[in-house]
CSV table of C-alpha atoms in Angstrom, one decimal:
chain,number,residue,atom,x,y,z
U,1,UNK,CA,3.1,-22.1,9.2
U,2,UNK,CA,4.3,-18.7,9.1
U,3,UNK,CA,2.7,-17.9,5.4
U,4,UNK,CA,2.0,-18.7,1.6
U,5,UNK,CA,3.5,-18.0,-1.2
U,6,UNK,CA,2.3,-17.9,-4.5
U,7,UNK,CA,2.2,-17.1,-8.1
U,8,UNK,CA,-0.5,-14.8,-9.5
U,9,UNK,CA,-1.1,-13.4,-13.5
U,10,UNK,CA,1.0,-11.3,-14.8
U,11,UNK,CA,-2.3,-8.8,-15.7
U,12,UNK,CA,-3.8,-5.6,-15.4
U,13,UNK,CA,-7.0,-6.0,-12.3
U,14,UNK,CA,-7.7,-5.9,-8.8
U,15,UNK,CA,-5.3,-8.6,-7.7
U,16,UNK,CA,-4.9,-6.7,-4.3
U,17,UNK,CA,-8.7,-6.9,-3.9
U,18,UNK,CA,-9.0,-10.6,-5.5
U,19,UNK,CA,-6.7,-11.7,-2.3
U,20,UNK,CA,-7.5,-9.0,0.4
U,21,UNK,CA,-11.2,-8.9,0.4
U,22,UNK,CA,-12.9,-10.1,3.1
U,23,UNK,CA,-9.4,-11.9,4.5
U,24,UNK,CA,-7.6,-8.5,5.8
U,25,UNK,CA,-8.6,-7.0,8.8
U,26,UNK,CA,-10.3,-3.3,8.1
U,27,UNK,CA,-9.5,-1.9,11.4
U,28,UNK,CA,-5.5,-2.2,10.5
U,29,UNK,CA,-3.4,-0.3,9.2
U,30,UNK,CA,-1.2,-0.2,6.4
U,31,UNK,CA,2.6,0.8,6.0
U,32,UNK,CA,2.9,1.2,2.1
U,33,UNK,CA,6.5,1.4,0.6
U,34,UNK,CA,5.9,3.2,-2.6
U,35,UNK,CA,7.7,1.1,-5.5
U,36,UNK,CA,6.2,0.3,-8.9
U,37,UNK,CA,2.6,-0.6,-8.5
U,38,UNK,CA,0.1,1.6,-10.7
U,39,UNK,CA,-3.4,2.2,-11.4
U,40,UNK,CA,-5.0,1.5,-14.8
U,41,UNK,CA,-7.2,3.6,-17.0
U,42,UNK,CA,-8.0,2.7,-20.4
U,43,UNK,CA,-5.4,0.1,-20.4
U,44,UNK,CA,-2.6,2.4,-19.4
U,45,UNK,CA,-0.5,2.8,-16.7
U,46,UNK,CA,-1.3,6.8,-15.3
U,47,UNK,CA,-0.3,7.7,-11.8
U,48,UNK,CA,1.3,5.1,-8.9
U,49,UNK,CA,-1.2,2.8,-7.0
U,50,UNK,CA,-1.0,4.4,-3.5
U,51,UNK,CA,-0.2,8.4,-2.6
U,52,UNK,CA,0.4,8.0,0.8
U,53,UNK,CA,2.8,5.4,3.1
U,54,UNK,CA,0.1,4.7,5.7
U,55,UNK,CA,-3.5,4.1,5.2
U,56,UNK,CA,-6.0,3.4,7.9
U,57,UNK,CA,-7.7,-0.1,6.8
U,58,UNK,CA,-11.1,1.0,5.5
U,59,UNK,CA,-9.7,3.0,3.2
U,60,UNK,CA,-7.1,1.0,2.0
U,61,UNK,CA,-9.5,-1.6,1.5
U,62,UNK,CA,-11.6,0.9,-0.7
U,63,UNK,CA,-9.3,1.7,-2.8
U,64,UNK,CA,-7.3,-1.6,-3.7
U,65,UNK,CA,-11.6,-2.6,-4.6
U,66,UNK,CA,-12.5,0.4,-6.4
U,67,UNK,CA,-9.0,1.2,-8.3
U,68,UNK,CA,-8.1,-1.3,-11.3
U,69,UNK,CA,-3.9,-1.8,-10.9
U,70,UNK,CA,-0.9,-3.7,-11.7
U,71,UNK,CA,1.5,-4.5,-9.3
U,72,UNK,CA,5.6,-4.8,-10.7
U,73,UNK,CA,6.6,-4.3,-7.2
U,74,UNK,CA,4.5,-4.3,-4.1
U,75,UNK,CA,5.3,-3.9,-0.7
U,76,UNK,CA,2.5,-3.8,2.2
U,77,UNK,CA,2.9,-4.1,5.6
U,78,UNK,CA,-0.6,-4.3,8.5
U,79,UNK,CA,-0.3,-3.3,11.7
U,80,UNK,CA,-2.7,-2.8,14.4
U,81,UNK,CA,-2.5,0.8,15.1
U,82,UNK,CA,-1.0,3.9,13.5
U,83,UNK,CA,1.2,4.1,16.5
U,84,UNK,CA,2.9,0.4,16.6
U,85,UNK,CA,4.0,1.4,12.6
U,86,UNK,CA,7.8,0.3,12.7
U,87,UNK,CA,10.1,-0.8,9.4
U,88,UNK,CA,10.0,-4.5,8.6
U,89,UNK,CA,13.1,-5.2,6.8
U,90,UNK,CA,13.7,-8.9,7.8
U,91,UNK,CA,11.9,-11.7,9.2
U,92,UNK,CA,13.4,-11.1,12.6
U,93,UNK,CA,11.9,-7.1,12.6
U,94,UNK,CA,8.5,-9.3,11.3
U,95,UNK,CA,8.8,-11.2,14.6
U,96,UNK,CA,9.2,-9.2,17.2
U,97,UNK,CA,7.1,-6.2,15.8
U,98,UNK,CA,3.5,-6.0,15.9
U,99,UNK,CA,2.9,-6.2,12.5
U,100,UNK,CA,0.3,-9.0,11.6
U,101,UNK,CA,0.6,-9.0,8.3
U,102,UNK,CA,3.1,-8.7,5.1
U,103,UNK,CA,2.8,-8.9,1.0
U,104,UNK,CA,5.3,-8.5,-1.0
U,105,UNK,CA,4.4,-9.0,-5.1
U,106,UNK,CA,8.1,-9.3,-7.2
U,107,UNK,CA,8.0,-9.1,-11.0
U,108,UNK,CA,4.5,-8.6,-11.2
U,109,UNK,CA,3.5,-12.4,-9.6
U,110,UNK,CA,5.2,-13.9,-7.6
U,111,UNK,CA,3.0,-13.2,-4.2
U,112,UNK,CA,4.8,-13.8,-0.6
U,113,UNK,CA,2.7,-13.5,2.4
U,114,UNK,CA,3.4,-13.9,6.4
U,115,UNK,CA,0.7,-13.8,9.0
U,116,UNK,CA,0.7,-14.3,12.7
U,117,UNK,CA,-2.9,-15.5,12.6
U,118,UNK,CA,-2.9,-19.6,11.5
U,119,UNK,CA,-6.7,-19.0,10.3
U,120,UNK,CA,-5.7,-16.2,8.3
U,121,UNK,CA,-3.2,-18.0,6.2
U,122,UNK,CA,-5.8,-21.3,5.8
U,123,UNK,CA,-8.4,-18.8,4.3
U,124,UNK,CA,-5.5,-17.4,2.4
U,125,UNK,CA,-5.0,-20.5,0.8
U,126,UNK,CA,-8.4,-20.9,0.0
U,127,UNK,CA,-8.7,-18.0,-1.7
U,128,UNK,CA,-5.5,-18.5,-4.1
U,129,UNK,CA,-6.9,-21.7,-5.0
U,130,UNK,CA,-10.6,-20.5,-5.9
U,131,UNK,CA,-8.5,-18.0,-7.5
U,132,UNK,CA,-6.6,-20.1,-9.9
U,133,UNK,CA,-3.2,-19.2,-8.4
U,134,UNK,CA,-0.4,-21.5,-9.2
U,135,UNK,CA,2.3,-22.7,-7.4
U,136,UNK,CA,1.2,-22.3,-3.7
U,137,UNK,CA,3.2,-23.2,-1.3
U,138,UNK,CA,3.1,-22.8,2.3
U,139,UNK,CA,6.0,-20.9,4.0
U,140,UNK,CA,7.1,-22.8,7.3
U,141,UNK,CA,8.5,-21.3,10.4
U,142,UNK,CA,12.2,-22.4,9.6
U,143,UNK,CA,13.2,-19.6,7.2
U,144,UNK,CA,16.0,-17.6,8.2
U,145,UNK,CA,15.5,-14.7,10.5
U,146,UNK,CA,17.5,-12.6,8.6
U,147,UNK,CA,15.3,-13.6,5.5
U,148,UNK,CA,14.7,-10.1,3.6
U,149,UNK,CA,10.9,-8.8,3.8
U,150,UNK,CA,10.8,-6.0,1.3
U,151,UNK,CA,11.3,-5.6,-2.2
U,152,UNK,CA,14.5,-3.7,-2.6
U,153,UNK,CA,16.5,-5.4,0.5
């Protein structure tokens, strides 16, 4: 398998914490593209989700814990250093970079997730059941390698 996909609520929370906690790896690191996720305070939308592209993963996990969002459009990328940080754009670049990890949230819940580590992806799937997720479905090595990975293409 080379990930899951998904379909989570359509609601203001923490639903990068509810699937990321305790499954990501802290000591990677994270290549945010900056599209239309947000934090929440009193039930409003204020500032984006993320300032900066790249977060090291102890602070990334921090803040996806501690800050209550909603995710439009979300694009995250883990790598295992700062230095290996390269643009994912398709499933090939996926492949034959070193990134471990990739989420992509469209129209606020539908969740897509690859990852090079077969354990990762069964505790993945455990969590989006004991979450209540709907619609999982496990994403097999036979896509395309020219399948798009980001959320504007």
């Amino acid at each position: 398998m080379r990930g899951l996909a998904f379909r989570i609520k359509n609601a203001h929370g923490k639903p990068l914490s509810d699937i990321l906690t305790g499954i990501a790896d802290p000591s990677w690191h994270w290549f945010i593209d900056l599209v239309e996720s947000y934090q929440v305070e009193n039930g409003s939308l204020t500032v984006p989700l993320f300032q900066e592209t790249i977060m090291d993963g102890r602070s990334f996990l921090n803040h996806i814990v501690e800050t209550v969002s909603y995710l439009i459009f979300t694009d995250l990328k883990a790598f295992p250093t700062k230095e290996s940080i390269v643009e994912v754009k398709v499933l090939e670049d996926y492949v034959e970079s070193s990134c471990q990890f990739s989420l992509i949230v469209i129209d606020s819940s539908y969740v897509w997730i690859l990852a090079k580590d077969q354990q990762l992806i069964h505790r993945l799937h455990e969590r989006a059941n004991a979450n209540g997720y709907t619609n999982i479905e496990f994403i097999p090595y036979e896509d395309d390698l020219n399948t798009i990975l980001n959320v504007w293409g």
